[in-house]
mmCIF file of C-alpha atoms in Angstrom:
data_model
loop_
_atom_site.group_PDB
_atom_site.id
_atom_site.type_symbol
_atom_site.label_atom_id
_atom_site.label_comp_id
_atom_site.label_asym_id
_atom_site.label_seq_id
_atom_site.Cartn_x
_atom_site.Cartn_y
_atom_site.Cartn_z
ATOM 1 C CA MET J 1 0.315 0.174 0.104
ATOM 2 C CA LYS J 2 1.633 3.570 -0.823
ATOM 3 C CA ASN J 3 0.729 4.835 2.599
ATOM 4 C CA ALA J 4 1.721 1.878 4.077
ATOM 5 C CA SER J 5 5.704 3.029 6.411
ATOM 6 C CA PHE J 6 8.551 1.022 7.803
ATOM 7 C CA ARG J 7 6.827 1.531 11.058
ATOM 8 C CA ARG J 8 4.264 -0.999 10.090
ATOM 9 C CA SER J 9 7.162 -3.283 9.587
ATOM 10 C CA LEU J 10 8.316 -2.679 13.236
ATOM 11 C CA THR J 11 4.916 -2.876 15.016
ATOM 12 C CA LEU J 12 4.847 -6.310 12.558
ATOM 13 C CA ALA J 13 8.090 -7.265 13.700
ATOM 14 C CA LEU J 14 7.047 -6.594 17.344
ATOM 15 C CA LEU J 15 3.643 -8.390 17.000
ATOM 16 C CA VAL J 16 5.441 -12.002 16.030
ATOM 17 C CA SER J 17 7.816 -11.760 18.859
ATOM 18 C CA CYS J 18 4.476 -10.897 21.603
ATOM 19 C CA LEU J 19 2.955 -13.598 20.377
ATOM 20 C CA GLY J 20 5.138 -15.887 20.070
ATOM 21 C CA VAL J 21 5.131 -17.099 16.642
ATOM 22 C CA PRO J 22 7.171 -20.613 15.938
ATOM 23 C CA ALA J 23 10.220 -19.491 13.916
ATOM 24 C CA MET J 24 9.818 -19.988 10.257
ATOM 25 C CA ALA J 25 11.915 -23.731 9.198
ATOM 26 C CA HIS J 26 15.363 -23.026 7.669
ATOM 27 C CA ALA J 27 15.182 -19.609 9.855
ATOM 28 C CA ALA J 28 19.544 -19.770 9.173
ATOM 29 C CA GLU J 29 19.179 -19.069 5.959
ATOM 30 C CA ARG J 30 17.181 -16.107 6.715
ATOM 31 C CA TYR J 31 18.902 -12.629 5.405
ATOM 32 C CA ALA J 32 18.145 -11.739 9.463
ATOM 33 C CA ASP J 33 20.309 -14.312 10.649
ATOM 34 C CA ARG J 34 23.198 -13.704 8.370
ATOM 35 C CA PRO J 35 26.310 -11.407 9.669
ATOM 36 C CA GLU J 36 27.058 -9.743 6.386
ATOM 37 C CA ALA J 37 22.757 -8.310 6.270
ATOM 38 C CA GLN J 38 23.492 -7.912 10.307
ATOM 39 C CA GLN J 39 26.381 -5.734 9.237
ATOM 40 C CA PHE J 40 24.146 -4.410 6.656
ATOM 41 C CA ILE J 41 21.760 -3.155 9.005
ATOM 42 C CA ALA J 42 23.771 -1.441 11.210
ATOM 43 C CA GLU J 43 25.157 0.215 8.732
ATOM 44 C CA MET J 44 22.077 1.692 7.611
ATOM 45 C CA GLN J 45 20.985 2.301 11.493
ATOM 46 C CA GLN J 46 24.171 4.739 11.487
ATOM 47 C CA ARG J 47 24.281 6.166 8.370
ATOM 48 C CA HIS J 48 20.483 6.999 7.494
ATOM 49 C CA GLY J 49 18.897 6.288 11.523
ATOM 50 C CA PHE J 50 17.014 3.441 10.216
ATOM 51 C CA ASP J 51 15.349 1.319 13.047
ATOM 52 C CA LYS J 52 17.137 -1.726 13.437
ATOM 53 C CA ASP J 53 13.807 -3.766 14.892
ATOM 54 C CA ALA J 54 11.867 -2.582 11.334
ATOM 55 C CA LEU J 55 15.008 -3.543 9.368
ATOM 56 C CA THR J 56 15.309 -7.190 10.869
ATOM 57 C CA TYR J 57 11.913 -8.146 10.364
ATOM 58 C CA ILE J 58 12.605 -7.054 6.486
ATOM 59 C CA PHE J 59 15.328 -9.271 5.992
ATOM 60 C CA ARG J 60 13.318 -12.042 8.002
ATOM 61 C CA ARG J 61 11.052 -11.896 4.786
ATOM 62 C CA ALA J 62 13.860 -11.231 2.222
ATOM 63 C CA GLN J 63 14.263 -14.899 0.576
ATOM 64 C CA TYR J 64 16.955 -16.188 -1.596
ATOM 65 C CA LEU J 65 15.945 -17.103 -5.005
ATOM 66 C CA PRO J 66 17.751 -19.602 -7.242
ATOM 67 C CA SER J 67 16.442 -17.858 -9.794
ATOM 68 C CA VAL J 68 18.000 -14.487 -9.897
ATOM 69 C CA ILE J 69 21.212 -15.896 -9.654
ATOM 70 C CA LYS J 70 20.664 -18.035 -12.633
ATOM 71 C CA ALA J 71 19.244 -15.154 -14.558
ATOM 72 C CA ILE J 72 21.981 -12.620 -13.741
ATOM 73 C CA SER J 73 25.213 -15.160 -13.655
ATOM 74 C CA PRO J 74 27.121 -15.473 -17.416
ATOM 75 C CA PRO J 75 26.308 -18.246 -19.633
ATOM 76 C CA LYS J 76 28.210 -21.426 -19.241
ATOM 77 C CA ASP J 77 29.003 -21.062 -23.227
ATOM 78 C CA PRO J 78 28.108 -17.641 -24.580
ATOM 79 C CA GLY J 79 28.865 -18.316 -28.221
ATOM 80 C CA VAL J 80 28.903 -15.377 -30.109
ATOM 81 C CA ARG J 81 26.507 -12.540 -30.387
ATOM 82 C CA SER J 82 24.964 -11.823 -32.756
ATOM 83 C CA TRP J 83 23.206 -8.087 -33.846
ATOM 84 C CA GLN J 84 20.058 -9.772 -36.301
ATOM 85 C CA ARG J 85 18.958 -12.434 -33.423
ATOM 86 C CA TYR J 86 19.313 -9.427 -30.494
ATOM 87 C CA ARG J 87 17.330 -6.922 -33.351
ATOM 88 C CA GLY J 88 14.558 -9.727 -33.741
ATOM 89 C CA ARG J 89 13.625 -9.557 -30.566
ATOM 90 C CA PHE J 90 12.131 -5.638 -30.570
ATOM 91 C CA ILE J 91 11.942 -5.041 -33.852
ATOM 92 C CA GLU J 92 8.734 -6.889 -34.453
ATOM 93 C CA PRO J 93 5.487 -6.492 -34.430
ATOM 94 C CA VAL J 94 3.316 -6.651 -31.434
ATOM 95 C CA ARG J 95 6.270 -4.389 -29.441
ATOM 96 C CA ILE J 96 5.820 -1.917 -32.609
ATOM 97 C CA LYS J 97 1.975 -2.378 -32.597
ATOM 98 C CA ALA J 98 1.937 -1.935 -28.566
ATOM 99 C CA GLY J 99 4.094 1.512 -29.319
ATOM 100 C CA VAL J 100 1.703 3.151 -31.718
ATOM 101 C CA ALA J 101 -0.860 2.466 -29.240
ATOM 102 C CA PHE J 102 1.278 3.569 -26.340
ATOM 103 C CA TRP J 103 1.964 6.910 -28.236
ATOM 104 C CA GLU J 104 -1.210 7.446 -28.765
ATOM 105 C CA ARG J 105 -2.925 7.165 -25.308
ATOM 106 C CA TYR J 106 0.468 9.405 -24.296
ATOM 107 C CA GLN J 107 0.875 11.664 -26.880
ATOM 108 C CA ASP J 108 0.025 14.686 -25.241
ATOM 109 C CA THR J 109 2.265 13.589 -21.813
ATOM 110 C CA ILE J 110 5.570 12.239 -24.776
ATOM 111 C CA LYS J 111 4.995 15.344 -26.384
ATOM 112 C CA ALA J 112 5.675 17.289 -23.619
ATOM 113 C CA ALA J 113 8.359 15.264 -21.740
ATOM 114 C CA SER J 114 10.288 16.115 -24.876
ATOM 115 C CA ASP J 115 9.875 19.736 -25.436
ATOM 116 C CA LYS J 116 11.219 19.957 -21.776
ATOM 117 C CA TYR J 117 13.968 18.012 -21.978
ATOM 118 C CA GLY J 118 15.054 17.587 -25.494
ATOM 119 C CA VAL J 119 14.501 14.018 -25.689
ATOM 120 C CA PRO J 120 12.946 13.039 -29.161
ATOM 121 C CA GLU J 121 9.712 11.129 -28.580
ATOM 122 C CA GLU J 122 10.208 8.238 -30.557
ATOM 123 C CA ILE J 123 13.867 7.776 -27.958
ATOM 124 C CA ILE J 124 11.129 8.011 -24.792
ATOM 125 C CA VAL J 125 8.489 5.483 -26.555
ATOM 126 C CA GLY J 126 11.801 3.567 -27.982
ATOM 127 C CA ILE J 127 13.451 2.596 -24.375
ATOM 128 C CA ILE J 128 10.047 2.180 -23.055
ATOM 129 C CA GLY J 129 9.140 -0.404 -25.460
ATOM 130 C CA VAL J 130 12.718 -2.120 -25.427
ATOM 131 C CA GLU J 131 12.256 -1.987 -21.154
ATOM 132 C CA THR J 132 9.094 -3.985 -20.832
ATOM 133 C CA ILE J 133 6.864 -3.849 -24.184
ATOM 134 C CA TYR J 134 4.939 -0.728 -22.855
ATOM 135 C CA GLY J 135 4.492 -1.883 -19.080
ATOM 136 C CA ARG J 136 3.611 -5.555 -19.834
ATOM 137 C CA ASN J 137 6.410 -6.954 -18.519
ATOM 138 C CA THR J 138 7.988 -5.074 -15.643
ATOM 139 C CA GLY J 139 9.182 -8.596 -13.488
ATOM 140 C CA ASN J 140 7.036 -10.191 -10.726
ATOM 141 C CA TYR J 141 9.758 -10.472 -8.296
ATOM 142 C CA GLN J 142 10.089 -8.614 -4.867
ATOM 143 C CA ALA J 143 12.572 -6.277 -4.998
ATOM 144 C CA VAL J 144 13.777 -6.810 -1.312
ATOM 145 C CA SER J 145 14.152 -10.262 -2.153
ATOM 146 C CA ALA J 146 16.444 -9.934 -5.347
ATOM 147 C CA LEU J 147 18.485 -7.123 -4.216
ATOM 148 C CA SER J 148 19.213 -8.913 -0.726
ATOM 149 C CA THR J 149 20.318 -12.126 -3.387
ATOM 150 C CA LEU J 150 22.894 -10.189 -5.721
ATOM 151 C CA ALA J 151 24.046 -8.255 -2.472
ATOM 152 C CA PHE J 152 25.040 -11.346 0.272
ATOM 153 C CA ASP J 153 25.065 -13.927 -2.334
ATOM 154 C CA TYR J 154 26.221 -12.469 -6.188
ATOM 155 C CA PRO J 155 30.485 -11.800 -4.407
ATOM 156 C CA ARG J 156 31.151 -10.407 -8.367
ATOM 157 C CA ARG J 157 28.793 -7.695 -7.944
ATOM 158 C CA ALA J 158 27.748 -7.378 -4.427
ATOM 159 C CA GLU J 159 28.660 -3.778 -4.681
ATOM 160 C CA LEU J 160 26.575 -2.420 -6.984
ATOM 161 C CA PHE J 161 23.574 -4.751 -5.866
ATOM 162 C CA ARG J 162 24.501 -3.477 -1.757
ATOM 163 C CA SER J 163 23.843 -0.025 -2.914
ATOM 164 C CA GLU J 164 21.142 -0.595 -4.780
ATOM 165 C CA LEU J 165 19.283 -2.182 -1.401
ATOM 166 C CA GLU J 166 20.414 0.369 0.304
ATOM 167 C CA ASN J 167 18.699 2.537 -2.579
ATOM 168 C CA LEU J 168 15.823 0.728 -2.347
ATOM 169 C CA LEU J 169 14.931 1.506 1.560
ATOM 170 C CA LEU J 170 15.570 4.797 1.385
ATOM 171 C CA MET J 171 13.597 5.111 -1.399
ATOM 172 C CA ALA J 172 10.886 3.375 0.546
ATOM 173 C CA ARG J 173 10.986 5.384 3.364
ATOM 174 C CA GLU J 174 11.480 9.311 0.997
ATOM 175 C CA GLN J 175 7.963 7.321 -0.742
ATOM 176 C CA HIS J 176 5.855 6.448 2.183
ATOM 177 C CA ARG J 177 5.848 2.700 1.302
ATOM 178 C CA ASP J 178 6.346 -0.720 2.705
ATOM 179 C CA PRO J 179 9.683 -1.357 1.360
ATOM 180 C CA LEU J 180 8.873 -5.397 0.612
ATOM 181 C CA ASP J 181 5.952 -3.939 -1.655
ATOM 182 C CA TYR J 182 7.746 -3.354 -4.263
ATOM 183 C CA GLN J 183 7.842 -5.421 -7.222
ATOM 184 C CA GLY J 184 10.437 -5.576 -10.446
ATOM 185 C CA SER J 185 12.841 -7.413 -12.569
ATOM 186 C CA TYR J 186 15.149 -9.889 -11.178
ATOM 187 C CA ALA J 187 18.127 -7.242 -10.810
ATOM 188 C CA GLY J 188 15.977 -4.471 -8.898
ATOM 189 C CA ALA J 189 14.977 -2.393 -11.458
ATOM 190 C CA LEU J 190 11.401 -1.039 -11.194
ATOM 191 C CA GLY J 191 8.533 -0.041 -13.022
ATOM 192 C CA LEU J 192 7.958 0.626 -17.114
ATOM 193 C CA PRO J 193 11.388 2.077 -17.663
ATOM 194 C CA GLN J 194 12.752 -0.321 -15.265
ATOM 195 C CA PHE J 195 14.996 2.102 -13.045
ATOM 196 C CA LEU J 196 17.124 1.287 -10.266
ATOM 197 C CA PRO J 197 16.534 1.897 -6.751
ATOM 198 C CA SER J 198 19.009 4.398 -7.730
ATOM 199 C CA SER J 199 18.127 5.965 -10.942
ATOM 200 C CA VAL J 200 14.248 6.512 -9.615
ATOM 201 C CA ARG J 201 16.078 8.791 -6.194
ATOM 202 C CA ASN J 202 18.556 10.482 -9.003
ATOM 203 C CA TYR J 203 16.631 10.715 -11.720
ATOM 204 C CA ALA J 204 12.463 10.129 -12.091
ATOM 205 C CA VAL J 205 10.263 12.683 -11.411
ATOM 206 C CA ASP J 206 6.295 13.504 -10.528
ATOM 207 C CA PHE J 207 5.057 14.206 -14.363
ATOM 208 C CA ASP J 208 2.002 13.436 -14.085
ATOM 209 C CA GLY J 209 1.665 15.978 -11.328
ATOM 210 C CA ASP J 210 0.064 14.065 -8.387
ATOM 211 C CA GLY J 211 2.650 14.507 -5.681
ATOM 212 C CA GLN J 212 4.286 11.381 -5.918
ATOM 213 C CA ILE J 213 6.216 9.209 -8.174
ATOM 214 C CA ASP J 214 5.249 5.997 -9.307
ATOM 215 C CA LEU J 215 6.886 4.369 -12.444
ATOM 216 C CA LEU J 216 4.569 1.213 -12.295
ATOM 217 C CA ASN J 217 1.277 2.397 -11.980
ATOM 218 C CA SER J 218 1.546 6.203 -14.161
ATOM 219 C CA PRO J 219 3.161 5.742 -17.561
ATOM 220 C CA LYS J 220 3.001 9.409 -17.369
ATOM 221 C CA ASP J 221 5.480 9.261 -14.029
ATOM 222 C CA ALA J 222 7.821 6.991 -16.352
ATOM 223 C CA ILE J 223 7.902 9.125 -19.795
ATOM 224 C CA GLY J 224 8.993 12.367 -17.941
ATOM 225 C CA SER J 225 11.448 10.334 -16.187
ATOM 226 C CA VAL J 226 12.823 8.481 -18.939
ATOM 227 C CA ALA J 227 12.868 11.870 -20.604
ATOM 228 C CA ARG J 228 14.532 13.547 -17.694
ATOM 229 C CA TYR J 229 16.917 10.729 -17.372
ATOM 230 C CA MET J 230 18.260 11.027 -21.164
ATOM 231 C CA GLN J 231 18.444 14.638 -20.154
ATOM 232 C CA MET J 232 20.469 14.568 -17.348
ATOM 233 C CA HIS J 233 23.650 12.160 -18.920
ATOM 234 C CA GLY J 234 23.998 14.656 -22.034
ATOM 235 C CA TRP J 235 21.604 14.302 -24.391
ATOM 236 C CA GLU J 236 22.384 16.677 -26.809
ATOM 237 C CA SER J 237 18.806 17.637 -28.725
ATOM 238 C CA GLY J 238 18.588 18.219 -31.965
ATOM 239 C CA ALA J 239 21.595 16.573 -32.474
ATOM 240 C CA PRO J 240 22.605 13.015 -34.761
ATOM 241 C CA ILE J 241 21.988 9.901 -32.561
ATOM 242 C CA ALA J 242 23.579 7.456 -35.080
ATOM 243 C CA LEU J 243 24.497 7.201 -38.811
ATOM 244 C CA ARG J 244 25.273 4.227 -41.118
ATOM 245 C CA ALA J 245 28.525 3.881 -42.608
ATOM 246 C CA SER J 246 30.197 3.395 -45.920
ATOM 247 C CA VAL J 247 33.684 1.621 -45.342
ATOM 248 C CA THR J 248 36.057 1.516 -47.951
ATOM 249 C CA PRO J 249 37.153 -2.219 -49.215
ATOM 250 C CA GLY J 250 40.241 -2.787 -47.059
ATOM 251 C CA ALA J 251 40.275 0.121 -44.479
ATOM 252 C CA ASP J 252 41.702 -1.343 -41.062
ATOM 253 C CA LEU J 253 38.800 -0.515 -38.484
ATOM 254 C CA THR J 254 40.935 -2.399 -35.986
ATOM 255 C CA ALA J 255 41.847 0.123 -33.818
ATOM 256 C CA LEU J 256 38.123 1.921 -33.968
ATOM 257 C CA ILE J 257 36.084 -0.658 -33.397
ATOM 258 C CA ALA J 258 38.203 -1.306 -30.038
ATOM 259 C CA ASN J 259 37.084 2.278 -29.198
ATOM 260 C CA ASP J 260 33.685 0.534 -28.778
ATOM 261 C CA VAL J 261 30.701 3.338 -28.038
ATOM 262 C CA ASP J 262 32.784 6.196 -26.753
ATOM 263 C CA PRO J 263 32.397 9.473 -29.166
ATOM 264 C CA THR J 264 35.575 10.404 -29.593
ATOM 265 C CA PHE J 265 36.605 10.429 -33.590
ATOM 266 C CA GLU J 266 36.510 13.714 -35.521
ATOM 267 C CA PRO J 267 35.412 13.165 -39.271
ATOM 268 C CA ALA J 268 38.791 13.696 -40.934
ATOM 269 C CA THR J 269 39.440 11.229 -38.604
ATOM 270 C CA LEU J 270 36.909 8.771 -39.884
ATOM 271 C CA THR J 271 37.629 9.855 -43.789
ATOM 272 C CA SER J 272 41.139 9.502 -43.410
ATOM 273 C CA ARG J 273 40.413 5.953 -42.526
ATOM 274 C CA GLY J 274 38.155 5.213 -45.028
ATOM 275 C CA ILE J 275 34.770 5.786 -43.379
ATOM 276 C CA LYS J 276 31.643 8.205 -44.669
ATOM 277 C CA ALA J 277 28.221 8.328 -43.667
ATOM 278 C CA ALA J 278 26.110 6.225 -45.660
ATOM 279 C CA ASN J 279 24.062 8.899 -46.597
ATOM 280 C CA GLY J 280 26.769 10.957 -48.018
ATOM 281 C CA GLU J 281 26.243 13.765 -45.278
ATOM 282 C CA MET J 282 28.704 13.630 -42.577
ATOM 283 C CA PRO J 283 27.793 15.948 -39.192
ATOM 284 C CA PRO J 284 30.518 17.747 -37.708
ATOM 285 C CA ASN J 285 30.457 15.898 -35.071
ATOM 286 C CA LYS J 286 32.297 13.424 -33.529
ATOM 287 C CA ALA J 287 31.622 10.036 -33.726
ATOM 288 C CA ALA J 288 32.014 6.438 -32.558
ATOM 289 C CA PHE J 289 32.670 3.551 -35.304
ATOM 290 C CA VAL J 290 29.958 0.835 -34.394
ATOM 291 C CA GLU J 291 30.130 -2.727 -35.668
ATOM 292 C CA LEU J 292 27.147 -4.965 -35.573
ATOM 293 C CA VAL J 293 28.208 -8.184 -35.401
ATOM 294 C CA THR J 294 25.727 -11.503 -36.648
ATOM 295 C CA PRO J 295 27.894 -14.458 -37.426
ATOM 296 C CA GLY J 296 27.673 -15.938 -40.912
ATOM 297 C CA GLU J 297 26.466 -11.730 -42.646
ATOM 298 C CA ASP J 298 28.683 -9.212 -42.933
ATOM 299 C CA SER J 299 28.632 -6.508 -40.131
ATOM 300 C CA GLU J 300 27.088 -3.669 -40.055
ATOM 301 C CA TYR J 301 28.562 -0.251 -39.062
ATOM 302 C CA TRP J 302 27.504 2.813 -37.770
ATOM 303 C CA LEU J 303 28.097 6.139 -36.551
ATOM 304 C CA GLY J 304 27.108 6.846 -33.070
ATOM 305 C CA TYR J 305 27.468 9.787 -31.853
ATOM 306 C CA GLN J 306 26.511 11.495 -28.397
ATOM 307 C CA ASN J 307 23.461 10.787 -28.013
ATOM 308 C CA PHE J 308 23.694 7.315 -29.388
ATOM 309 C CA TYR J 309 26.672 7.059 -26.312
ATOM 310 C CA VAL J 310 24.384 8.745 -24.012
ATOM 311 C CA ILE J 311 20.826 5.514 -24.951
ATOM 312 C CA THR J 312 24.074 3.198 -23.822
ATOM 313 C CA ARG J 313 23.513 5.053 -20.054
ATOM 314 C CA TYR J 314 20.955 2.833 -19.793
ATOM 315 C CA ASN J 315 22.454 -0.160 -20.813
ATOM 316 C CA ARG J 316 26.335 0.073 -21.473
ATOM 317 C CA SER J 317 25.409 -1.951 -25.366
ATOM 318 C CA SER J 318 25.749 -1.109 -28.655
ATOM 319 C CA PHE J 319 23.093 -3.252 -29.482
ATOM 320 C CA TYR J 320 20.991 -2.413 -27.042
ATOM 321 C CA ALA J 321 21.100 1.079 -27.492
ATOM 322 C CA MET J 322 20.300 0.512 -31.528
ATOM 323 C CA SER J 323 17.280 -1.116 -30.641
ATOM 324 C CA VAL J 324 16.285 1.479 -28.584
ATOM 325 C CA PHE J 325 17.294 3.711 -31.831
ATOM 326 C CA GLN J 326 15.606 1.417 -34.439
ATOM 327 C CA LEU J 327 12.561 0.134 -32.886
ATOM 328 C CA GLY J 328 11.432 4.156 -31.836
ATOM 329 C CA GLU J 329 12.108 4.767 -35.389
ATOM 330 C CA ALA J 330 9.493 1.855 -35.978
ATOM 331 C CA VAL J 331 7.002 2.623 -34.394
ATOM 332 C CA LYS J 332 7.031 6.615 -35.284
ATOM 333 C CA ALA J 333 6.564 4.871 -39.014
ATOM 334 C CA ALA J 334 3.794 2.997 -37.851
ATOM 335 C CA ARG J 335 2.552 6.124 -36.362
ATOM 336 C CA GLN J 336 2.692 8.261 -39.184
ATOM 337 C CA THR J 337 1.178 5.470 -42.057
ATOM 338 C CA ALA J 338 -2.023 5.167 -39.117
ATOM 339 C CA LEU J 339 -2.474 8.436 -39.006
ATOM 340 C CA ALA J 340 -2.220 8.822 -42.757
ATOM 341 C CA ASN J 341 -4.895 6.326 -43.443
ATOM 342 C CA ARG J 342 -7.050 8.345 -41.264
ATOM 343 C CA ARG J 343 -7.113 10.662 -43.099
#
């Protein structure tokens, strides 16, 4: 419930104690009994003034989720990544149709967010579409349990998820909600845009003006928050995002590809290496040289500009950024066609 608070958790903890309810089975497996969780509770008490008993109750309820570890762990045999296979997951009829409907329903909000933050409407639509198919798949993991599992049982990224667990508890206090109520992805990402708790606290906005931020139940908040996230990470209004590149046969691309998504190459440098924009119009902006690999097929080559790089702040992957870009373009084209057919 939106108005529940940490005080409710404390009251429940004291009630359980007073009634003498039998301890749950496998008590040793409860996070509240783990030394590392007890240390975390002490730190939250010292740094942020949380009530120890309320937090202990929360971590008695948090569960170890083996499916979270399975989902986040790298595959044992990763194979070769395929851009065409990856692209096919996102630029497909169901998602495009859902994107047109979403854009139609929230067109005023999307335009307002685009105008305020300088981010194209299709990029806002593209991100929400890639992340959750416009709210259809926001995750069904209890966020406290997912983040506890990763913070205390996934050493390779424990520091990151310990920080996100801290931010989840802080966010719950700020939003006057029970932290046990949040549901999200296996990594603790929340709502239509799949913000981690730290991103909710740092970038999310109350775009529907109801006095609270709700990225799950308010698409308007999600739309405004995505646009603000992009702006805060350096989006350049009116600047290019990505252009397909034309490559001179025999050009040595090794050093350019190794640079990944950072837009560091001047147009003159790219031209001297045999690279230009396929449409013949080379913007003056610095760019990254991006290779999208598909096994058994020729790679696609693109010029990725500052705004392409900003999309990778959401997910540091050229495949991800290009999927957002192309889904947004596909939804935009489909919407324009639908509007034209109504005339």
